[in-house]
Amino acid sequence: MSPMKAQRFFIVALLCLSAAGASLALARRLSQEELLRGADAYYYALQSEYFAKTGAVKIPDSSPLHRLTGTLRRMGTSSEGALRLWQAASLFLFFLAMLALARLWSRDLSFPAALLLLYLGLSPSLLFVAIEFPKFFAALLLLPFWPWPLNAERKNSGWAWAALPLACLLHRGAVPLAAVFGLAALAVRTQRRFRMGRGFWLSLAAILLLGLAALFVLPDRFRLMDLQRLAWETPRAGFFSLLSRAQLPLAVKAELVLIPILTLGIAWRLWKRQPGRRGILLPLFSLWLPAFFPFGGEEVFGVGERYAILLPTFSLMACLVFLTGEATFPWKKWQLASLAGLALLPIPLAGPRLEAAHPKSLDPDFAAYRQVSEALADRDIPMLIAHKGLVFYYKYRWMREAFPYEPERHWDKTRIWRLAYGITPDEFHYRLSEECGWESERILRLATPSYILIREDCWQGFREKIRREDDTDLYERVWKSPQNPSQHRPAFLYPKHAEDKDDAFPALPKK
């Protein structure tokens, strides 16, 4: 092996070992914890457990992730362990995809590009997404393949276009990203083929600016919120909405601001020093657009904020493409020594990185959910109404029916129980009918503070007596709090349940 090849092998091997070590250290840290991390963690555990037992998912969902973790469950891993394994392994898979992107653009990695790849093992926002949105992150594993066809020097990379629709199939959240990237890439290829000049780019920029202006200035005439998924949200740019969230970790906020600024600086350098590569700027920066579309709203980590949290990831990918064109080989000895030393950092920092990126304070009170679920273990509850986080944990723990919305109108309310949250016994006492009193066995105090179990017909009778003008605070807790669901199932969810075989509690009335 020649010295050049040996050095290339050493650099790639060092980066791979560092990334693998970081993922293994993260997996070990997660495995030592009693409860999962992530707001919807027990939704994934529920799907995995149900698939392992029945060969189908409990809640209609086409994501292959549930089938993968369910298969791991069948092989002997717990459902919690399977999810933790995916959360850690997906970060390593993303690193490999980014490494493949860098090697496609240039087989010789520059020192800055290698440092950037090393940083993937330290990125707070990347870890946050892997923990909080495992399904979405599965689609993002294909993201580094999107720029492949833009490399004019690689003639046989057209197959990589398939990564765009494949990502969309893995998660519908990838659709806007694939759309803006695909259109921008098509514009670049059109410009290259027909050798269009500055006027083409000015016209394209004008069209994009007018489109953005229409979204912000004329929200009543043209509203993306008209899409069913977004119908109840107030238009707001996800980037600014996300930065305003007090609970978002400071490390993630810092990365949201600093990494894009660094990317703009590197892009300016590329613009000045490599005129022939300016065309790749448009597709790579087009991925930023959804973070500034008015997709955001009051919902924490709604559509807009999920795109905004990816801004550092898009920026890192762009930086990697920009820096690969500046490779100088062979490296100097101090560069090799520096990389070898820095490659050790992601492994011991796996724990501090986890706490900085996704502290346990972000998670729901899973300990309380467990206590409540244990209290309900021996009770006959055909259907339980509770807030979403508790519903997923309860269903996972006991494989029983639970629902995080207002019960369907055609359901038998006498067979439904509800976990009311934040309502005091006295507030119930003065408003419950006689047949629903504390001696009736239709209402029960639980040992877990703030939770009371009540039959749904009694709850609805109690709720009808609450008026805003009489007690504003109680009205807000009963009618408006997500802890006490009063909103019906969103319309866009009904098609998923059209083929449900649930005779007791069907989503749609029987014909």
XYZ file of C-alpha atoms in Angstrom:
511
model
C 0.000 0.000 0.000
C 1.399 3.391 -0.993
C 1.877 6.091 1.688
C -1.006 8.125 0.195
C -3.401 5.171 0.353
C -2.220 4.312 3.847
C -2.922 7.849 5.008
C -6.396 7.848 3.433
C -7.173 4.528 5.125
C -5.889 5.799 8.480
C -8.037 8.934 8.336
C -11.227 7.108 7.341
C -10.641 4.329 9.882
C -10.009 6.867 12.640
C -13.208 8.749 11.849
C -15.259 5.538 11.701
C -13.865 4.260 14.994
C -14.605 7.588 16.663
C -18.204 7.654 15.394
C -18.773 4.000 16.295
C -17.305 4.537 19.747
C -19.542 7.561 20.320
C -22.641 5.573 19.324
C -21.661 2.623 21.516
C -21.011 4.926 24.478
C -24.396 6.560 23.916
C -26.134 3.172 23.683
C -24.491 2.073 26.933
C -25.539 5.287 28.671
C -29.139 4.965 27.481
C -29.295 1.292 28.497
C -28.436 2.237 32.084
C -31.527 4.415 32.388
C -34.768 3.034 33.782
C -37.093 4.953 31.463
C -36.920 5.959 27.817
C -36.121 9.432 26.522
C -38.296 11.319 24.058
C -41.820 12.711 24.265
C -43.262 9.903 22.106
C -40.827 7.207 23.215
C -43.523 4.864 24.466
C -45.450 5.208 21.230
C -42.467 3.574 19.526
C -42.170 0.992 22.305
C -45.894 0.197 21.961
C -45.621 -0.307 18.209
C -42.550 -2.496 18.627
C -44.129 -4.641 21.335
C -47.379 -5.091 19.438
C -45.569 -5.970 16.199
C -43.444 -8.547 18.018
C -46.581 -10.218 19.389
C -48.963 -9.978 16.430
C -46.957 -9.174 13.295
C -48.849 -5.878 12.890
C -48.555 -2.425 14.443
C -51.114 -1.301 17.017
C -51.670 2.159 15.530
C -51.758 2.411 11.696
C -48.283 3.565 10.667
C -46.342 2.556 7.563
C -42.897 3.376 8.966
C -40.464 0.441 8.651
C -38.884 1.516 11.935
C -41.635 -0.196 13.943
C -41.090 -3.400 11.989
C -37.346 -3.192 12.586
C -37.599 -2.618 16.333
C -40.388 -5.203 16.530
C -38.120 -7.743 14.845
C -35.368 -6.926 17.340
C -37.931 -7.483 20.090
C -38.712 -10.921 18.677
C -35.001 -11.707 18.729
C -34.895 -11.197 22.481
C -34.277 -7.480 22.949
C -36.829 -5.544 24.982
C -38.897 -2.946 23.149
C -37.164 -0.225 25.148
C -33.777 -1.709 24.292
C -34.645 -1.922 20.601
C -35.567 1.768 20.511
C -32.422 2.788 22.379
C -30.333 0.699 20.021
C -31.892 2.460 17.027
C -31.402 5.913 18.548
C -27.686 5.240 18.952
C -27.132 3.249 15.749
C -28.952 5.777 13.555
C -26.375 8.417 14.457
C -23.591 6.136 13.251
C -25.506 5.372 10.049
C -25.898 9.102 9.427
C -22.163 9.558 9.904
C -21.477 6.822 7.331
C -23.815 8.524 4.845
C -22.029 11.847 5.365
C -18.646 10.167 4.970
C -19.835 8.631 1.693
C -20.915 12.101 0.530
C -17.498 13.546 1.343
C -15.665 10.729 -0.431
C -17.892 11.122 -3.491
C -16.914 14.753 -3.941
C -13.255 14.073 -3.307
C -11.504 10.863 -2.319
C -8.997 13.010 -0.419
C -10.587 14.527 2.690
C -9.420 17.970 3.667
C -8.483 18.538 7.305
C -11.483 20.875 7.922
C -13.841 18.323 6.326
C -12.492 15.593 8.623
C -13.014 17.848 11.651
C -16.574 18.449 10.530
C -17.219 14.703 10.258
C -15.753 14.322 13.725
C -18.120 17.007 15.004
C -21.119 14.876 14.022
C -20.321 12.791 17.102
C -20.692 15.909 19.265
C -23.602 17.738 17.627
C -26.387 18.443 20.179
C -29.147 19.057 17.628
C -28.378 15.854 15.716
C -28.681 13.826 18.922
C -31.859 15.692 19.855
C -33.521 14.753 16.552
C -32.394 11.116 16.802
C -33.980 10.798 20.255
C -37.095 12.901 19.772
C -38.031 11.990 16.180
C -36.730 8.479 15.363
C -39.036 7.984 12.357
C -38.107 11.329 10.811
C -34.435 10.653 11.423
C -34.763 7.358 9.535
C -35.766 9.361 6.450
C -32.893 11.782 7.039
C -30.403 8.943 6.669
C -30.965 9.386 2.926
C -30.343 13.146 3.071
C -26.572 12.944 2.341
C -27.341 11.127 -0.925
C -29.404 14.017 -2.286
C -26.433 16.170 -3.433
C -24.708 13.290 -5.242
C -26.128 14.052 -8.728
C -24.987 17.692 -8.401
C -21.342 16.699 -8.747
C -20.620 17.454 -12.401
C -17.419 15.397 -12.233
C -19.279 12.196 -11.326
C -21.210 10.976 -14.350
C -22.673 7.808 -12.824
C -24.421 9.200 -9.751
C -27.860 9.790 -11.280
C -29.220 6.792 -9.380
C -28.981 8.897 -6.218
C -32.075 10.845 -7.337
C -34.011 7.855 -5.994
C -33.046 8.959 -2.478
C -35.558 11.834 -2.684
C -38.756 9.778 -3.173
C -37.433 7.053 -0.868
C -37.037 9.581 1.945
C -40.604 10.761 1.314
C -41.840 7.177 1.579
C -40.046 6.744 4.887
C -41.607 9.891 6.375
C -43.996 12.439 4.938
C -42.084 15.198 6.719
C -39.391 14.774 4.059
C -41.796 15.809 1.281
C -41.320 19.615 1.552
C -37.559 19.147 1.855
C -37.384 16.872 -1.171
C -39.623 19.248 -3.132
C -37.537 22.387 -2.559
C -34.251 20.532 -3.024
C -35.459 18.746 -6.163
C -36.740 21.956 -7.771
C -33.531 23.807 -6.927
C -31.383 20.960 -8.274
C -33.481 20.873 -11.441
C -32.950 24.611 -11.883
C -29.180 24.170 -11.528
C -29.053 21.348 -14.061
C -31.225 23.358 -16.471
C -28.938 26.354 -16.140
C -25.860 24.203 -16.751
C -27.336 22.515 -19.788
C -28.615 25.644 -21.517
C -25.862 27.932 -20.204
C -28.274 30.521 -18.881
C -26.752 33.661 -17.444
C -27.376 36.025 -14.553
C -30.889 36.841 -15.709
C -31.991 33.254 -15.049
C -30.869 33.403 -11.429
C -32.335 36.862 -10.862
C -35.683 35.720 -12.222
C -35.623 32.595 -10.078
C -34.742 34.630 -6.973
C -37.565 37.071 -7.711
C -40.097 34.234 -8.006
C -38.954 32.719 -4.714
C -39.087 36.072 -2.911
C -42.573 36.777 -4.217
C -43.681 33.333 -3.086
C -42.295 33.883 0.402
C -43.900 37.314 0.561
C -47.244 35.767 -0.322
C -46.904 33.267 2.521
C -46.096 35.920 5.114
C -48.055 38.953 3.901
C -51.201 37.271 2.574
C -51.859 34.434 5.035
C -55.620 34.726 4.568
C -55.422 34.416 0.773
C -52.864 31.634 0.590
C -52.493 29.550 3.711
C -50.428 26.434 4.027
C -52.446 26.002 7.203
C -55.343 24.907 5.022
C -53.696 21.520 4.908
C -55.460 19.364 7.437
C -52.340 18.675 9.437
C -51.761 22.391 9.915
C -55.351 23.588 10.188
C -55.292 24.514 13.868
C -51.947 26.252 13.933
C -51.205 29.959 13.836
C -48.699 30.801 11.059
C -45.221 31.490 12.402
C -41.714 30.825 11.125
C -40.454 27.674 12.814
C -36.907 28.999 13.332
C -38.013 31.983 15.425
C -40.692 29.950 17.171
C -38.120 27.357 18.196
C -35.623 29.900 19.508
C -38.367 31.395 21.679
C -38.956 28.078 23.485
C -37.570 28.428 26.998
C -37.329 24.662 27.445
C -35.077 24.121 24.416
C -31.546 23.310 25.671
C -29.037 26.139 25.376
C -26.572 23.903 23.513
C -29.157 23.266 20.793
C -30.069 26.963 20.566
C -26.410 27.916 20.231
C -25.944 25.412 17.422
C -29.099 26.677 15.691
C -27.513 30.113 15.406
C -23.767 29.486 15.134
C -23.616 26.616 12.621
C -25.687 28.459 9.949
C -23.498 31.545 10.422
C -20.377 29.407 9.934
C -21.960 27.888 6.831
C -22.649 31.302 5.323
C -19.007 32.249 5.867
C -17.732 29.090 4.173
C -20.243 29.557 1.329
C -18.969 33.102 0.737
C -15.439 31.732 0.549
C -16.536 29.124 -1.999
C -18.326 31.824 -4.028
C -15.139 33.888 -4.240
C -12.576 31.107 -4.725
C -14.451 28.442 -6.719
C -16.735 30.132 -9.277
C -17.299 26.845 -11.082
C -19.031 25.346 -8.036
C -21.433 28.186 -7.288
C -24.341 26.245 -8.727
C -24.413 23.804 -5.806
C -25.259 26.636 -3.390
C -28.904 26.910 -4.445
C -30.010 23.298 -3.760
C -28.093 23.092 -0.495
C -29.448 26.364 0.846
C -32.961 25.594 -0.404
C -33.191 23.095 2.454
C -33.173 26.073 4.821
C -36.447 27.429 3.436
C -38.941 25.220 5.355
C -37.408 26.452 8.625
C -38.545 29.967 7.681
C -41.919 29.069 6.171
C -44.932 29.925 8.389
C -45.389 26.301 9.394
C -44.950 27.058 13.095
C -47.620 27.626 15.701
C -48.373 27.300 19.382
C -47.796 23.532 19.369
C -44.379 22.665 20.782
C -42.324 20.995 18.046
C -45.014 21.367 15.469
C -44.265 21.120 11.767
C -42.248 24.341 11.467
C -40.086 23.712 14.501
C -39.213 20.209 13.308
C -37.715 21.712 10.164
C -35.967 24.432 12.157
C -34.231 21.919 14.443
C -32.693 20.393 11.303
C -31.062 23.654 10.225
C -27.656 22.758 11.755
C -27.795 19.346 10.029
C -28.489 20.926 6.637
C -25.727 23.432 7.304
C -23.192 20.766 8.241
C -23.969 18.859 5.052
C -23.503 22.029 2.999
C -20.202 22.785 4.748
C -18.993 19.270 4.020
C -19.698 19.694 0.302
C -18.016 23.113 0.262
C -14.901 21.943 2.112
C -14.279 18.798 0.072
C -13.198 20.928 -2.853
C -10.234 22.243 -0.865
C -8.465 18.984 -0.048
C -4.692 19.173 0.300
C -2.923 15.837 0.403
C -0.924 14.436 2.036
C -1.726 15.892 5.433
C 0.939 17.368 7.662
C 1.987 15.353 10.698
C 0.441 17.819 13.146
C -2.903 17.466 11.364
C -2.837 13.681 11.691
C -1.833 13.941 15.348
C -4.571 16.498 16.036
C -7.222 14.331 14.392
C -6.081 11.282 16.371
C -6.366 13.214 19.632
C -9.694 14.838 18.830
C -11.149 11.515 17.671
C -11.112 10.361 21.287
C -13.365 13.186 22.509
C -16.820 11.979 21.354
C -16.548 8.767 23.405
C -16.081 10.186 26.956
C -18.327 13.140 26.088
C -21.281 10.916 25.124
C -22.870 11.331 28.564
C -22.403 15.106 28.880
C -23.553 15.493 25.273
C -26.752 13.602 26.064
C -27.518 15.798 29.068
C -26.723 18.981 27.139
C -28.765 18.006 24.080
C -31.716 16.207 25.635
C -31.887 16.568 29.442
C -34.453 14.453 31.265
C -36.345 17.615 32.163
C -37.603 17.644 28.556
C -39.317 14.278 28.931
C -42.843 13.779 30.242
C -43.192 12.493 33.798
C -42.850 8.842 32.832
C -42.389 7.874 36.497
C -45.868 9.241 37.265
C -47.260 7.496 34.183
C -45.859 4.225 35.462
C -47.371 4.751 38.901
C -50.793 5.557 37.447
C -50.655 2.584 35.084
C -49.802 0.227 37.945
C -52.789 1.562 39.901
C -55.087 0.659 37.007
C -53.661 -2.823 36.456
C -56.496 -4.751 38.139
C -59.410 -2.586 37.020
C -61.788 -3.485 34.204
C -61.423 -0.528 31.818
C -62.562 -1.273 28.247
C -61.387 2.175 27.079
C -59.329 4.809 28.874
C -59.242 8.516 27.963
C -56.079 10.352 28.999
C -53.513 12.766 27.649
C -51.279 11.491 24.869
C -48.089 10.690 26.772
C -49.913 8.663 29.409
C -51.995 6.883 26.760
C -48.907 5.531 25.007
C -47.286 4.361 28.234
C -50.499 2.718 29.492
C -51.114 0.950 26.179
C -47.519 -0.235 26.055
C -47.565 -1.444 29.666
C -50.829 -3.388 29.529
C -51.683 -3.667 25.813
C -55.132 -2.231 26.552
C -57.221 0.319 24.704
C -56.679 4.013 25.450
C -57.400 7.195 23.508
C -55.890 10.708 23.713
C -58.876 12.614 22.259
C -62.504 13.297 23.065
C -64.393 9.986 22.687
C -66.221 9.481 19.414
C -69.904 10.406 19.599
C -71.033 6.874 18.766
C -69.069 5.227 21.599
C -70.808 3.903 24.712
C -69.737 6.365 27.418
C -70.620 3.975 30.242
C -67.801 1.664 29.106
C -65.221 4.452 28.995
C -63.151 5.780 31.887
C -61.109 8.962 31.988
C -58.032 10.040 33.903
C -58.834 13.613 34.890
C -55.805 15.728 35.686
C -55.499 18.763 37.936
C -59.105 18.772 39.201
C -59.476 18.731 42.989
C -61.881 16.404 44.823
C -63.805 19.439 46.096
C -64.262 20.772 42.561
C -65.735 17.421 41.600
C -67.846 17.122 44.752
C -69.891 20.276 44.201
C -70.667 19.529 40.554
C -71.140 15.762 40.284
C -74.611 14.299 40.085
C -75.724 12.013 42.908
C -75.246 8.810 40.890
C -71.639 9.837 40.172
C -70.685 10.699 43.755
C -67.661 9.379 45.622
C -69.689 6.458 46.998
C -70.843 5.384 43.533
C -67.621 3.648 42.414
C -67.784 5.752 39.254
C -65.029 8.037 40.502
C -61.822 7.050 42.270
C -58.903 8.918 43.791
C -55.476 7.588 42.835
C -52.326 7.643 44.929
C -50.552 9.623 42.218
C -51.140 13.336 42.885
C -53.407 15.271 40.492
C -54.999 12.174 38.870
C -58.598 11.043 39.431
C -60.279 8.174 37.582
C -63.869 8.917 36.557
C -66.350 7.252 34.239
C -66.775 9.207 31.000
C -70.540 9.824 31.301
C -69.950 11.304 34.760
C -67.079 13.427 33.424
C -69.204 14.845 30.637
C -72.018 15.647 33.069
C -69.501 17.408 35.317
C -67.919 19.264 32.409
C -71.226 20.605 31.104
C -71.686 22.505 34.371
C -68.417 24.421 33.987
C -68.838 27.951 32.636
C -66.012 30.391 31.946
C -67.832 33.248 33.633
C -68.249 31.236 36.851
C -64.684 29.953 37.219
C -62.187 30.860 34.493
C -59.348 28.799 35.949
C -61.407 25.620 36.256
C -62.866 26.172 32.791
C -59.377 26.351 31.285
C -58.277 23.170 33.072
C -61.378 21.230 32.048
C -62.012 22.485 28.509
C -58.673 23.788 27.220
C -55.873 21.846 28.879
C -54.283 19.075 26.759
C -54.028 17.108 30.003
C -57.831 16.718 29.852
C -58.544 15.970 26.175
C -61.624 17.716 24.786
C -60.578 17.982 21.135
C -61.917 15.390 18.728
C -59.590 13.239 16.670
C -58.179 15.345 13.766
C -59.910 14.707 10.456
C -56.693 13.667 8.699
C -56.391 10.640 11.000
C -59.707 9.015 10.066
C -58.564 7.544 6.716
C -55.892 5.579 8.606
C -58.608 3.844 10.598
C -61.031 3.110 7.764
C -60.150 -0.594 7.895
C -60.103 -0.899 11.673
C -61.445 -4.191 13.015
C -62.274 -2.762 16.449
C -65.944 -3.626 16.969
C -66.182 -2.109 20.455
C -64.702 1.312 19.702
C -64.546 1.847 15.919
C -63.250 5.167 14.619
C -66.218 5.491 12.268
C -69.870 4.628 12.996
C -71.005 1.252 11.744
C -73.021 1.468 8.552
